[in-house]
mmCIF file of C-alpha atoms in Angstrom:
data_model
loop_
_atom_site.group_PDB
_atom_site.id
_atom_site.type_symbol
_atom_site.label_atom_id
_atom_site.label_comp_id
_atom_site.label_asym_id
_atom_site.label_seq_id
_atom_site.Cartn_x
_atom_site.Cartn_y
_atom_site.Cartn_z
ATOM 1 C CA MET A 1 106.544 112.630 99.804
ATOM 2 C CA LYS A 2 103.792 112.693 102.976
ATOM 3 C CA LYS A 3 103.892 111.401 105.905
ATOM 4 C CA LYS A 4 100.517 109.525 108.088
ATOM 5 C CA PHE A 5 100.209 109.737 111.231
ATOM 6 C CA THR A 6 97.932 107.268 112.627
ATOM 7 C CA ILE A 7 96.568 107.384 116.254
ATOM 8 C CA LEU A 8 96.518 104.047 117.469
ATOM 9 C CA GLY A 9 94.667 104.334 120.548
ATOM 10 C CA CYS A 10 93.628 107.360 122.239
ATOM 11 C CA GLY A 11 92.315 106.344 126.071
ATOM 12 C CA SER A 12 93.081 106.932 129.085
ATOM 13 C CA SER A 13 94.538 104.567 131.566
ATOM 14 C CA LEU A 14 92.367 102.283 131.000
ATOM 15 C CA GLY A 15 91.165 102.134 128.122
ATOM 16 C CA SER A 16 87.310 102.412 127.690
ATOM 17 C CA PRO A 17 85.516 100.661 128.721
ATOM 18 C CA TRP A 18 87.073 98.984 131.924
ATOM 19 C CA ILE A 19 87.536 95.283 132.017
ATOM 20 C CA THR A 20 84.414 95.720 134.002
ATOM 21 C CA ASN A 21 82.336 96.867 131.239
ATOM 22 C CA TYR A 22 81.941 100.161 133.273
ATOM 23 C CA LYS A 23 81.356 102.957 129.967
ATOM 24 C CA GLY A 24 80.881 106.197 132.321
ATOM 25 C CA LYS A 25 79.021 108.729 129.982
ATOM 26 C CA LEU A 26 80.033 107.080 126.845
ATOM 27 C CA SER A 27 77.680 105.908 124.340
ATOM 28 C CA ASN A 28 78.032 102.551 121.922
ATOM 29 C CA ASN A 29 79.698 104.755 119.188
ATOM 30 C CA GLN A 30 82.446 102.554 117.835
ATOM 31 C CA LYS A 31 84.568 106.179 117.945
ATOM 32 C CA ASN A 32 84.387 105.519 121.749
ATOM 33 C CA ILE A 33 86.072 102.132 122.471
ATOM 34 C CA ARG A 34 89.624 103.815 122.619
ATOM 35 C CA THR A 35 92.568 101.651 123.045
ATOM 36 C CA ARG A 36 95.795 103.220 125.969
ATOM 37 C CA CYS A 37 97.342 105.937 124.064
ATOM 38 C CA CYS A 38 100.177 105.485 121.405
ATOM 39 C CA ALA A 39 100.993 106.592 118.282
ATOM 40 C CA HIS A 40 102.193 105.706 114.733
ATOM 41 C CA ILE A 41 104.700 107.533 111.857
ATOM 42 C CA GLN A 42 104.748 106.604 108.311
ATOM 43 C CA TYR A 43 106.899 107.724 106.170
ATOM 44 C CA GLY A 44 107.726 106.016 102.906
ATOM 45 C CA ASP A 45 109.194 102.874 104.028
ATOM 46 C CA LEU A 46 110.324 104.223 107.407
ATOM 47 C CA SER A 47 108.194 103.167 110.560
ATOM 48 C CA ILE A 48 107.889 104.526 113.959
ATOM 49 C CA LEU A 49 106.311 104.226 117.085
ATOM 50 C CA ILE A 50 105.485 106.432 119.726
ATOM 51 C CA ASP A 51 104.838 104.347 122.765
ATOM 52 C CA THR A 52 104.407 100.687 123.719
ATOM 53 C CA SER A 53 101.219 100.819 124.663
ATOM 54 C CA PRO A 54 99.146 97.084 126.319
ATOM 55 C CA ASP A 55 96.955 97.201 124.029
ATOM 56 C CA ILE A 56 99.880 97.251 120.888
ATOM 57 C CA LYS A 57 99.476 94.154 119.487
ATOM 58 C CA ASP A 58 96.143 94.603 118.548
ATOM 59 C CA GLN A 59 96.810 98.012 117.433
ATOM 60 C CA PHE A 60 99.417 96.816 114.937
ATOM 61 C CA LEU A 61 96.813 93.656 113.754
ATOM 62 C CA LYS A 62 94.083 96.147 113.293
ATOM 63 C CA ASN A 63 96.027 99.203 111.249
ATOM 64 C CA LYS A 64 98.121 96.310 109.796
ATOM 65 C CA ILE A 65 101.351 98.967 111.007
ATOM 66 C CA LYS A 66 104.769 96.881 109.612
ATOM 67 C CA SER A 67 108.306 96.162 111.707
ATOM 68 C CA PRO A 68 109.285 99.488 113.784
ATOM 69 C CA ASP A 69 112.309 100.479 112.704
ATOM 70 C CA ALA A 70 111.985 102.439 115.937
ATOM 71 C CA ILE A 71 109.561 103.268 118.280
ATOM 72 C CA ILE A 72 110.581 107.065 120.640
ATOM 73 C CA TYR A 73 109.166 106.826 124.108
ATOM 74 C CA THR A 74 106.962 109.893 126.199
ATOM 75 C CA HIS A 75 107.757 107.926 129.434
ATOM 76 C CA GLU A 76 107.718 104.936 131.015
ATOM 77 C CA HIS A 77 104.547 103.936 132.963
ATOM 78 C CA ALA A 78 102.354 101.304 132.159
ATOM 79 C CA ASP A 79 100.172 102.404 129.964
ATOM 80 C CA GLN A 80 102.792 103.997 127.456
ATOM 81 C CA ALA A 81 104.845 101.026 127.627
ATOM 82 C CA ALA A 82 103.921 97.512 128.748
ATOM 83 C CA GLY A 83 103.519 95.982 125.159
ATOM 84 C CA ILE A 84 107.204 96.578 124.776
ATOM 85 C CA PHE A 85 106.958 92.356 125.443
ATOM 86 C CA GLU A 86 104.862 92.384 122.464
ATOM 87 C CA MET A 87 108.200 93.452 120.116
ATOM 88 C CA ARG A 88 109.394 90.400 120.509
ATOM 89 C CA PRO A 89 108.448 88.773 117.319
ATOM 90 C CA PHE A 90 109.978 91.769 115.234
ATOM 91 C CA PHE A 91 112.973 91.125 116.618
ATOM 92 C CA TRP A 92 112.683 87.678 116.030
ATOM 93 C CA LYS A 93 111.957 87.770 112.286
ATOM 94 C CA ASN A 94 114.226 90.578 111.321
ATOM 95 C CA LYS A 95 117.350 89.336 113.668
ATOM 96 C CA LYS A 96 118.457 92.510 115.074
ATOM 97 C CA LYS A 97 117.195 95.070 117.966
ATOM 98 C CA ILE A 98 114.571 97.271 117.581
ATOM 99 C CA PRO A 99 116.291 101.116 118.217
ATOM 100 C CA VAL A 100 114.794 102.506 121.521
ATOM 101 C CA TYR A 101 114.362 106.474 121.594
ATOM 102 C CA GLY A 102 113.849 108.395 125.020
ATOM 103 C CA SER A 103 114.954 110.991 127.700
ATOM 104 C CA ASN A 104 117.965 109.866 130.376
ATOM 105 C CA ARG A 105 114.665 109.521 132.413
ATOM 106 C CA THR A 106 112.655 107.222 131.028
ATOM 107 C CA ILE A 107 115.411 104.700 129.261
ATOM 108 C CA LYS A 108 116.604 104.322 132.651
ATOM 109 C CA ALA A 109 112.887 103.897 134.031
ATOM 110 C CA LEU A 110 112.863 100.959 131.117
ATOM 111 C CA ILE A 111 116.061 99.224 131.444
ATOM 112 C CA SER A 112 115.223 98.722 135.185
ATOM 113 C CA THR A 113 111.179 97.072 135.313
ATOM 114 C CA TYR A 114 111.950 96.055 131.092
ATOM 115 C CA THR A 115 115.372 95.153 132.136
ATOM 116 C CA PHE A 116 115.692 91.715 130.118
ATOM 117 C CA CYS A 117 114.640 93.331 126.266
ATOM 118 C CA PHE A 118 117.568 96.074 126.653
ATOM 119 C CA ILE A 119 120.395 93.312 129.009
ATOM 120 C CA PRO A 120 121.177 89.502 128.732
ATOM 121 C CA LYS A 121 120.090 87.850 130.998
ATOM 122 C CA HIS A 122 118.347 83.749 131.939
ATOM 123 C CA GLY A 123 119.174 82.971 128.513
ATOM 124 C CA TYR A 124 117.001 85.514 126.769
ATOM 125 C CA LYS A 125 119.054 88.078 124.208
ATOM 126 C CA PRO A 126 117.545 91.263 124.346
ATOM 127 C CA ILE A 127 115.614 92.608 121.324
ATOM 128 C CA MET A 128 116.238 96.382 122.441
ATOM 129 C CA LYS A 129 118.980 98.635 121.445
ATOM 130 C CA ALA A 130 118.398 101.532 124.085
ATOM 131 C CA ASN A 131 119.707 106.002 122.920
ATOM 132 C CA VAL A 132 119.493 108.611 125.083
ATOM 133 C CA ILE A 133 118.148 111.620 122.897
ATOM 134 C CA LYS A 134 119.148 115.065 122.790
ATOM 135 C CA ASN A 135 117.010 118.090 122.338
ATOM 136 C CA GLN A 136 116.852 117.091 118.213
ATOM 137 C CA PHE A 137 117.396 113.843 117.002
ATOM 138 C CA LYS A 138 117.291 112.092 113.230
ATOM 139 C CA ILE A 139 115.869 108.854 112.553
ATOM 140 C CA ASN A 140 117.111 107.462 108.368
ATOM 141 C CA LYS A 141 116.421 104.422 106.667
ATOM 142 C CA ASN A 142 117.044 103.970 102.653
ATOM 143 C CA ASN A 143 116.463 107.583 101.470
ATOM 144 C CA LYS A 144 114.010 108.255 104.356
ATOM 145 C CA THR A 145 115.007 110.725 106.610
ATOM 146 C CA LEU A 146 112.775 112.281 110.189
ATOM 147 C CA SER A 147 113.992 114.478 112.035
ATOM 148 C CA ILE A 148 112.616 114.837 115.435
ATOM 149 C CA LYS A 149 112.580 117.682 118.401
ATOM 150 C CA ALA A 150 112.457 116.758 122.440
ATOM 151 C CA PHE A 151 111.221 118.456 124.245
ATOM 152 C CA ASP A 152 110.145 118.143 128.517
ATOM 153 C CA VAL A 153 106.926 118.588 129.095
ATOM 154 C CA ILE A 154 105.328 117.834 132.827
ATOM 155 C CA HIS A 155 103.232 114.886 133.850
ATOM 156 C CA GLY A 156 102.422 114.656 137.696
ATOM 157 C CA MET A 157 105.293 113.856 139.282
ATOM 158 C CA ILE A 158 107.406 112.757 136.441
ATOM 159 C CA THR A 159 109.222 114.271 133.249
ATOM 160 C CA ALA A 160 107.694 113.145 130.187
ATOM 161 C CA THR A 161 109.093 114.075 126.378
ATOM 162 C CA GLY A 162 107.213 116.076 124.419
ATOM 163 C CA TYR A 163 107.476 115.619 120.320
ATOM 164 C CA LEU A 164 107.718 117.452 117.325
ATOM 165 C CA PHE A 165 108.051 115.595 113.972
ATOM 166 C CA GLU A 166 108.599 118.705 111.444
ATOM 167 C CA LYS A 167 104.711 120.763 112.245
ATOM 168 C CA ILE A 168 102.966 118.133 113.742
ATOM 169 C CA ALA A 169 103.717 117.960 118.119
ATOM 170 C CA TYR A 170 102.750 115.186 119.911
ATOM 171 C CA ILE A 171 101.332 115.434 124.421
ATOM 172 C CA SER A 172 99.597 112.588 125.320
ATOM 173 C CA ASP A 173 100.891 113.678 129.006
ATOM 174 C CA CYS A 174 100.463 116.034 130.680
ATOM 175 C CA ASN A 175 99.812 118.553 133.488
ATOM 176 C CA LYS A 176 102.079 121.428 132.696
ATOM 177 C CA ILE A 177 104.103 122.877 129.686
ATOM 178 C CA PRO A 178 107.337 124.255 130.848
ATOM 179 C CA LYS A 179 107.539 128.116 129.121
ATOM 180 C CA LYS A 180 110.868 127.273 127.626
ATOM 181 C CA SER A 181 109.699 124.301 125.669
ATOM 182 C CA LEU A 182 106.369 126.464 125.132
ATOM 183 C CA LYS A 183 107.475 128.062 121.774
ATOM 184 C CA ASN A 184 108.008 124.839 120.371
ATOM 185 C CA LEU A 185 104.113 124.989 119.932
ATOM 186 C CA TYR A 186 103.967 127.857 117.810
ATOM 187 C CA GLY A 187 103.275 127.622 114.113
ATOM 188 C CA LEU A 188 101.953 124.023 113.934
ATOM 189 C CA GLU A 189 99.691 122.493 111.131
ATOM 190 C CA TYR A 190 98.733 119.711 114.022
ATOM 191 C CA LEU A 191 98.834 119.778 118.427
ATOM 192 C CA VAL A 192 98.106 116.215 119.154
ATOM 193 C CA LEU A 193 97.304 116.841 123.293
ATOM 194 C CA ASP A 194 96.799 115.648 126.578
ATOM 195 C CA CYS A 195 92.417 116.286 127.336
ATOM 196 C CA LEU A 196 91.801 113.696 129.742
ATOM 197 C CA LYS A 197 88.284 114.746 131.042
ATOM 198 C CA MET A 198 86.253 117.847 132.113
ATOM 199 C CA SER A 199 87.417 118.752 135.448
ATOM 200 C CA LYS A 200 91.136 118.941 136.800
ATOM 201 C CA HIS A 201 93.411 116.237 138.010
ATOM 202 C CA PRO A 202 97.348 116.392 139.177
ATOM 203 C CA SER A 203 99.039 115.356 136.427
ATOM 204 C CA HIS A 204 97.213 115.684 132.772
ATOM 205 C CA PHE A 205 95.372 118.332 131.079
ATOM 206 C CA SER A 206 91.675 118.489 131.485
ATOM 207 C CA TYR A 207 89.345 120.317 129.361
ATOM 208 C CA HIS A 208 89.739 124.115 130.062
ATOM 209 C CA ASP A 209 93.758 123.300 130.392
ATOM 210 C CA ALA A 210 93.306 121.863 127.089
ATOM 211 C CA MET A 211 91.205 124.608 125.483
ATOM 212 C CA LYS A 212 93.834 127.810 126.937
ATOM 213 C CA LEU A 213 96.771 126.128 125.546
ATOM 214 C CA ILE A 214 95.439 125.788 122.168
ATOM 215 C CA GLU A 215 93.571 129.483 122.318
ATOM 216 C CA ILE A 216 97.609 130.398 123.273
ATOM 217 C CA VAL A 217 98.978 128.606 120.496
ATOM 218 C CA LYS A 218 96.987 128.465 118.092
ATOM 219 C CA PRO A 219 97.634 125.369 115.506
ATOM 220 C CA LYS A 220 95.999 124.569 112.348
ATOM 221 C CA LYS A 221 94.543 121.620 113.864
ATOM 222 C CA THR A 222 94.092 120.688 117.361
ATOM 223 C CA ILE A 223 93.040 116.923 118.011
ATOM 224 C CA LEU A 224 92.850 115.296 121.445
ATOM 225 C CA THR A 225 93.763 112.601 122.891
ATOM 226 C CA ASN A 226 93.920 110.496 126.204
ATOM 227 C CA LEU A 227 90.235 110.558 126.460
ATOM 228 C CA HIS A 228 88.334 109.550 129.643
ATOM 229 C CA THR A 229 84.946 108.346 129.856
ATOM 230 C CA ASP A 230 83.050 111.584 130.700
ATOM 231 C CA LEU A 231 84.465 112.987 127.042
ATOM 232 C CA ASP A 232 81.975 111.522 124.380
ATOM 233 C CA TYR A 233 82.815 111.454 121.135
ATOM 234 C CA VAL A 234 80.198 112.764 119.737
ATOM 235 C CA ASP A 235 79.021 115.157 122.300
ATOM 236 C CA LEU A 236 82.411 116.843 122.443
ATOM 237 C CA LYS A 237 82.479 117.006 118.710
ATOM 238 C CA GLN A 238 80.152 119.046 118.954
ATOM 239 C CA LYS A 239 81.177 120.820 121.465
ATOM 240 C CA LEU A 240 84.002 121.973 119.554
ATOM 241 C CA PRO A 241 84.757 123.803 117.154
ATOM 242 C CA SER A 242 86.016 123.033 113.518
ATOM 243 C CA ASN A 243 89.699 123.046 114.100
ATOM 244 C CA ILE A 244 89.778 120.852 116.991
ATOM 245 C CA LEU A 245 88.402 117.087 117.155
ATOM 246 C CA PRO A 246 88.911 114.289 119.197
ATOM 247 C CA ALA A 247 90.666 111.413 118.576
ATOM 248 C CA TYR A 248 89.645 107.885 118.217
ATOM 249 C CA ASP A 249 91.498 104.989 117.581
ATOM 250 C CA GLY A 250 92.302 104.513 113.684
ATOM 251 C CA MET A 251 92.569 108.431 113.206
ATOM 252 C CA THR A 252 95.075 109.353 110.302
ATOM 253 C CA PHE A 253 96.703 112.431 109.101
ATOM 254 C CA ASN A 254 98.994 113.574 106.446
ATOM 255 C CA PHE A 255 101.419 115.582 106.531
#
């Protein structure tokens, strides 16, 4: 059975347009309307969410995503995690905690910031069960199992996590990939990769950084995500070879 990968959101930390209606260099093309980075994998009835962006409620409703069986976090920054509160109705509906996976550093940060989601506080029942990941782990439901490999990426001042799902790698936020992690990126069917803007940035890949990595690891297809307001969908697509595509909200592919 095929697995379905959905880009729920591909925008940078403020999305596009910004709350001030600032669009930068973006046209009115619908594919330039970008919510914050988030992704989803559906494998039979196994539903796995990657991060909980501040836009997660609208992302779920628009894409008709069902209850997540697990949430995998790349890191704890607000544009990846602030939608964690929106997961409460799934706890109420299913009457069980949602398993959450992340690095030791990320899990500690999530518990510190969103304490009541994990620890009983002020009469609120915790809605999540934290799981610190090892390099490799599996998520199961009924007769479906997804094997996942985690690896470190550098995201400014922190170490975030990239994930390998069989032949798909997801790296939404990074400015550097350690040599020990690079080995996970060869022989990929798909690479979903941070590509914030044309100019250099201290915590994200620029367009040129992304192109350099692609040239090294040579995935069959690359999807560029975490796109800022200077990267117009049509302009970027015309600039790229056919095996590299800018992401858009709701983009799907099977693996």
